[in-house]
């Protein structure tokens, strides 16, 4: 492979991934802009909730990071069957961890916010916001793993498509659910959270659909329900250091 061909391949992989991060930033900015116009105190509540939420989310993402690295390594070593098993195993275990995160935030979200200094109205609004957005963990384990699978294979376009759909759907939902437009009730900061969850489910659904239809890297339900624990031990070994670094 020539230098020019290598650079072109890197660009093809990197550009969609870069767009994904830009889209995510736009979505976050949209939430804050709408909430700021609705109630300036809501900005503090969102910021407080998101700092806590993303602190723990960064560690959760370490498991998908381990999946990404291992799939890339095994495919590079010409071991596609092993890569498939890593993907199926990670989809199972990462989703189980995601559901554990959901339970944690529903039960202890308010306590975490208090420990990080939230009080009064800010605490109440932040607790409502984080309780709602934590519902994303209903599917986040599989979605983050699907992203890792696509990245490990060097195919980042499906991630970009899903992120773009999420951001585009989030804008009208924010407007409608925060201010009470188009038949929706006026929900304020709770509306911003519901808009994030609903648009996230739509974008995530597209990513999972694209993964399920990908004949070049078939994922089977049987394989997911029979995960290989020894392979997931390697995912944890590689991913945990990355998760600790991201939290710090």
Tab-separated table of C-alpha atoms in Angstrom:
chain	number	residue	atom	x	y	z
A	1	UNK	CA	0.000	0.000	0.000
A	2	UNK	CA	1.405	3.391	-1.031
A	3	UNK	CA	1.540	6.401	1.286
A	4	UNK	CA	-1.212	8.102	-0.718
A	5	UNK	CA	-3.477	5.048	-0.457
A	6	UNK	CA	-2.819	4.791	3.282
A	7	UNK	CA	-3.674	8.449	3.862
A	8	UNK	CA	-6.859	8.068	1.836
A	9	UNK	CA	-7.883	5.032	3.905
A	10	UNK	CA	-7.190	6.910	7.155
A	11	UNK	CA	-9.288	9.858	5.946
A	12	UNK	CA	-12.201	7.607	4.932
A	13	UNK	CA	-12.258	6.139	8.453
A	14	UNK	CA	-11.493	9.307	10.395
A	15	UNK	CA	-13.789	11.821	8.691
A	16	UNK	CA	-17.114	10.149	9.605
A	17	UNK	CA	-15.834	9.671	13.166
A	18	UNK	CA	-14.997	13.378	13.362
A	19	UNK	CA	-18.466	14.276	12.119
A	20	UNK	CA	-19.911	12.063	14.865
A	21	UNK	CA	-18.218	14.121	17.596
A	22	UNK	CA	-19.316	17.387	15.989
A	23	UNK	CA	-22.902	16.148	15.809
A	24	UNK	CA	-22.827	15.151	19.485
A	25	UNK	CA	-21.554	18.607	20.436
A	26	UNK	CA	-24.301	20.245	18.367
A	27	UNK	CA	-26.927	18.131	20.142
A	28	UNK	CA	-25.626	19.130	23.574
A	29	UNK	CA	-25.506	22.793	22.554
A	30	UNK	CA	-29.085	22.589	21.253
A	31	UNK	CA	-30.337	21.278	24.596
A	32	UNK	CA	-28.590	24.062	26.486
A	33	UNK	CA	-29.764	26.765	24.087
A	34	UNK	CA	-33.434	25.793	24.351
A	35	UNK	CA	-33.300	25.292	28.114
A	36	UNK	CA	-31.478	28.606	28.534
A	37	UNK	CA	-34.279	30.425	26.722
A	38	UNK	CA	-36.872	28.612	28.809
A	39	UNK	CA	-35.262	29.042	32.235
A	40	UNK	CA	-31.695	30.187	32.856
A	41	UNK	CA	-31.519	28.172	36.085
A	42	UNK	CA	-32.057	25.074	33.973
A	43	UNK	CA	-28.604	25.519	32.448
A	44	UNK	CA	-27.001	24.981	35.850
A	45	UNK	CA	-29.152	21.914	36.407
A	46	UNK	CA	-28.187	20.376	33.043
A	47	UNK	CA	-24.510	21.105	33.573
A	48	UNK	CA	-24.598	19.597	37.047
A	49	UNK	CA	-26.365	16.475	35.828
A	50	UNK	CA	-24.148	15.981	32.814
A	51	UNK	CA	-20.885	16.313	34.725
A	52	UNK	CA	-22.010	13.510	37.039
A	53	UNK	CA	-23.507	11.427	34.237
A	54	UNK	CA	-20.531	11.622	31.880
A	55	UNK	CA	-18.057	10.994	34.704
A	56	UNK	CA	-19.528	7.514	35.145
A	57	UNK	CA	-20.334	7.086	31.446
A	58	UNK	CA	-16.665	7.543	30.558
A	59	UNK	CA	-15.845	4.457	32.619
A	60	UNK	CA	-18.719	2.513	31.056
A	61	UNK	CA	-17.324	3.344	27.620
A	62	UNK	CA	-14.081	1.574	28.547
A	63	UNK	CA	-15.758	-1.787	27.892
A	64	UNK	CA	-16.604	-0.792	24.327
A	65	UNK	CA	-13.071	0.592	23.942
A	66	UNK	CA	-11.695	-2.831	24.827
A	67	UNK	CA	-14.061	-4.385	22.298
A	68	UNK	CA	-12.912	-1.968	19.601
A	69	UNK	CA	-9.223	-2.720	20.163
A	70	UNK	CA	-9.627	-6.491	20.294
A	71	UNK	CA	-11.762	-6.640	17.152
A	72	UNK	CA	-9.254	-4.519	15.245
A	73	UNK	CA	-6.397	-6.732	16.441
A	74	UNK	CA	-8.090	-10.019	15.582
A	75	UNK	CA	-9.207	-8.837	12.158
A	76	UNK	CA	-5.665	-7.613	11.516
A	77	UNK	CA	-4.427	-11.073	12.489
A	78	UNK	CA	-6.857	-12.630	9.960
A	79	UNK	CA	-9.056	-14.212	12.661
A	80	UNK	CA	-12.606	-13.177	11.635
A	81	UNK	CA	-14.337	-15.970	13.577
A	82	UNK	CA	-12.671	-14.850	16.802
A	83	UNK	CA	-13.631	-11.237	16.040
A	84	UNK	CA	-17.270	-12.340	15.625
A	85	UNK	CA	-17.208	-14.067	19.017
A	86	UNK	CA	-15.679	-10.994	20.676
A	87	UNK	CA	-18.442	-8.862	19.149
A	88	UNK	CA	-21.262	-11.204	20.219
A	89	UNK	CA	-19.822	-11.627	23.713
A	90	UNK	CA	-19.384	-7.895	24.180
A	91	UNK	CA	-22.918	-7.164	22.991
A	92	UNK	CA	-24.222	-9.466	25.724
A	93	UNK	CA	-22.029	-8.446	28.659
A	94	UNK	CA	-21.919	-4.734	27.861
A	95	UNK	CA	-25.711	-4.648	27.747
A	96	UNK	CA	-25.886	-6.355	31.147
A	97	UNK	CA	-23.526	-3.716	32.540
A	98	UNK	CA	-25.670	-1.026	30.899
A	99	UNK	CA	-28.764	-2.292	32.703
A	100	UNK	CA	-26.812	-2.247	35.974
A	101	UNK	CA	-25.964	1.406	35.271
A	102	UNK	CA	-29.652	2.115	34.691
A	103	UNK	CA	-30.572	0.659	38.081
A	104	UNK	CA	-27.736	2.600	39.729
A	105	UNK	CA	-28.881	5.968	38.369
A	106	UNK	CA	-32.541	5.335	39.144
A	107	UNK	CA	-31.742	4.405	42.742
A	108	UNK	CA	-28.736	6.575	43.574
A	109	UNK	CA	-28.717	9.396	41.000
A	110	UNK	CA	-29.903	12.012	43.472
A	111	UNK	CA	-27.317	10.902	46.048
A	112	UNK	CA	-24.515	11.219	43.475
A	113	UNK	CA	-25.636	14.743	42.595
A	114	UNK	CA	-25.715	15.700	46.283
A	115	UNK	CA	-22.233	14.279	46.795
A	116	UNK	CA	-20.984	16.509	43.974
A	117	UNK	CA	-22.507	19.615	45.562
A	118	UNK	CA	-25.985	20.086	44.067
A	119	UNK	CA	-28.543	21.615	46.413
A	120	UNK	CA	-32.055	23.104	46.399
A	121	UNK	CA	-33.811	23.741	43.094
A	122	UNK	CA	-30.708	22.799	41.101
A	123	UNK	CA	-30.617	19.413	42.820
A	124	UNK	CA	-34.309	18.772	42.163
A	125	UNK	CA	-34.068	19.687	38.474
A	126	UNK	CA	-30.793	17.789	37.987
A	127	UNK	CA	-32.258	14.676	39.611
A	128	UNK	CA	-35.264	14.761	37.269
A	129	UNK	CA	-33.030	15.264	34.234
A	130	UNK	CA	-30.562	12.496	35.078
A	131	UNK	CA	-33.315	10.023	36.011
A	132	UNK	CA	-34.819	10.460	32.539
A	133	UNK	CA	-31.644	10.416	30.447
A	134	UNK	CA	-30.438	7.313	32.309
A	135	UNK	CA	-33.169	5.443	30.397
A	136	UNK	CA	-30.705	5.451	27.503
A	137	UNK	CA	-28.958	2.600	29.300
A	138	UNK	CA	-31.859	0.376	28.266
A	139	UNK	CA	-29.962	-0.062	24.974
A	140	UNK	CA	-26.676	1.835	25.443
A	141	UNK	CA	-24.683	-1.316	26.160
A	142	UNK	CA	-25.491	-2.740	22.736
A	143	UNK	CA	-25.270	0.614	20.962
A	144	UNK	CA	-21.816	1.535	22.278
A	145	UNK	CA	-20.674	-1.993	21.451
A	146	UNK	CA	-22.086	-1.690	17.932
A	147	UNK	CA	-20.130	1.548	17.536
A	148	UNK	CA	-16.996	-0.251	18.719
A	149	UNK	CA	-17.585	-3.079	16.238
A	150	UNK	CA	-17.929	-0.658	13.333
A	151	UNK	CA	-14.852	1.279	14.458
A	152	UNK	CA	-12.792	-1.889	14.911
A	153	UNK	CA	-13.652	-2.853	11.349
A	154	UNK	CA	-12.807	0.598	10.008
A	155	UNK	CA	-16.407	1.316	8.988
A	156	UNK	CA	-17.454	4.504	10.776
A	157	UNK	CA	-20.195	5.667	8.393
A	158	UNK	CA	-23.068	3.880	10.223
A	159	UNK	CA	-22.073	5.684	13.431
A	160	UNK	CA	-22.194	9.021	11.641
A	161	UNK	CA	-25.615	8.256	10.138
A	162	UNK	CA	-27.029	7.332	13.548
A	163	UNK	CA	-25.506	10.420	15.200
A	164	UNK	CA	-26.860	12.719	12.489
A	165	UNK	CA	-30.375	11.302	12.841
A	166	UNK	CA	-30.200	11.767	16.608
A	167	UNK	CA	-29.116	15.393	16.303
A	168	UNK	CA	-31.692	16.279	13.621
A	169	UNK	CA	-34.590	14.695	15.501
A	170	UNK	CA	-33.468	16.251	18.784
A	171	UNK	CA	-33.975	19.850	17.583
A	172	UNK	CA	-37.761	19.746	16.937
A	173	UNK	CA	-38.311	17.478	19.941
A	174	UNK	CA	-36.453	19.934	22.201
A	175	UNK	CA	-38.601	22.810	20.979
A	176	UNK	CA	-41.867	20.885	21.267
A	177	UNK	CA	-41.281	19.203	24.618
A	178	UNK	CA	-39.569	22.044	26.483
A	179	UNK	CA	-42.023	24.783	25.483
A	180	UNK	CA	-45.132	22.638	25.007
A	181	UNK	CA	-45.669	22.949	21.242
A	182	UNK	CA	-47.473	20.815	18.632
A	183	UNK	CA	-49.649	19.050	21.187
A	184	UNK	CA	-46.886	18.201	23.648
A	185	UNK	CA	-47.191	19.332	27.296
A	186	UNK	CA	-44.775	22.004	28.526
A	187	UNK	CA	-42.107	20.055	30.422
A	188	UNK	CA	-39.114	22.389	30.674
A	189	UNK	CA	-35.874	20.617	31.625
A	190	UNK	CA	-37.692	17.268	31.761
A	191	UNK	CA	-38.709	17.874	28.147
A	192	UNK	CA	-35.069	18.372	27.180
A	193	UNK	CA	-34.226	15.039	28.802
A	194	UNK	CA	-37.086	13.226	27.069
A	195	UNK	CA	-36.074	14.746	23.727
A	196	UNK	CA	-32.528	13.460	24.261
A	197	UNK	CA	-33.782	9.971	25.109
A	198	UNK	CA	-36.272	9.744	22.239
A	199	UNK	CA	-33.880	11.068	19.593
A	200	UNK	CA	-31.179	8.803	21.024
A	201	UNK	CA	-33.390	5.745	20.648
A	202	UNK	CA	-34.076	6.665	17.019
A	203	UNK	CA	-30.418	7.147	16.114
A	204	UNK	CA	-29.372	4.080	18.095
A	205	UNK	CA	-32.065	1.975	16.434
A	206	UNK	CA	-30.589	2.801	13.036
A	207	UNK	CA	-27.092	1.789	14.163
A	208	UNK	CA	-28.304	-1.543	15.565
A	209	UNK	CA	-30.369	-2.160	12.420
A	210	UNK	CA	-27.336	-1.553	10.212
A	211	UNK	CA	-25.247	-3.920	12.345
A	212	UNK	CA	-27.908	-6.642	12.188
A	213	UNK	CA	-28.118	-6.358	8.386
A	214	UNK	CA	-24.357	-6.372	7.808
A	215	UNK	CA	-23.699	-9.666	6.010
A	216	UNK	CA	-19.939	-9.081	5.956
A	217	UNK	CA	-19.803	-9.303	9.745
A	218	UNK	CA	-22.753	-11.479	10.821
A	219	UNK	CA	-23.915	-11.264	14.433
A	220	UNK	CA	-26.195	-14.045	15.675
A	221	UNK	CA	-28.632	-14.018	18.589
A	222	UNK	CA	-27.439	-17.497	19.515
A	223	UNK	CA	-23.883	-16.233	19.794
A	224	UNK	CA	-24.976	-13.305	21.951
A	225	UNK	CA	-26.864	-15.617	24.308
A	226	UNK	CA	-23.806	-17.878	24.626
A	227	UNK	CA	-21.042	-15.359	25.437
A	228	UNK	CA	-17.427	-16.471	25.869
A	229	UNK	CA	-16.319	-15.296	29.316
A	230	UNK	CA	-12.632	-15.827	28.573
A	231	UNK	CA	-12.818	-13.427	25.633
A	232	UNK	CA	-14.606	-10.788	27.709
A	233	UNK	CA	-11.868	-11.023	30.327
A	234	UNK	CA	-9.513	-9.668	27.655
A	235	UNK	CA	-11.978	-6.881	26.852
A	236	UNK	CA	-11.943	-5.828	30.506
A	237	UNK	CA	-8.159	-6.105	30.777
A	238	UNK	CA	-7.647	-3.767	27.830
A	239	UNK	CA	-10.589	-1.446	28.411
A	240	UNK	CA	-10.429	-0.670	32.145
A	241	UNK	CA	-7.181	1.378	31.996
A	242	UNK	CA	-8.724	3.492	29.224
A	243	UNK	CA	-11.849	4.007	31.324
A	244	UNK	CA	-9.868	5.133	34.358
A	245	UNK	CA	-7.912	7.559	32.184
A	246	UNK	CA	-11.113	9.037	30.758
A	247	UNK	CA	-12.622	9.474	34.221
A	248	UNK	CA	-9.500	11.227	35.495
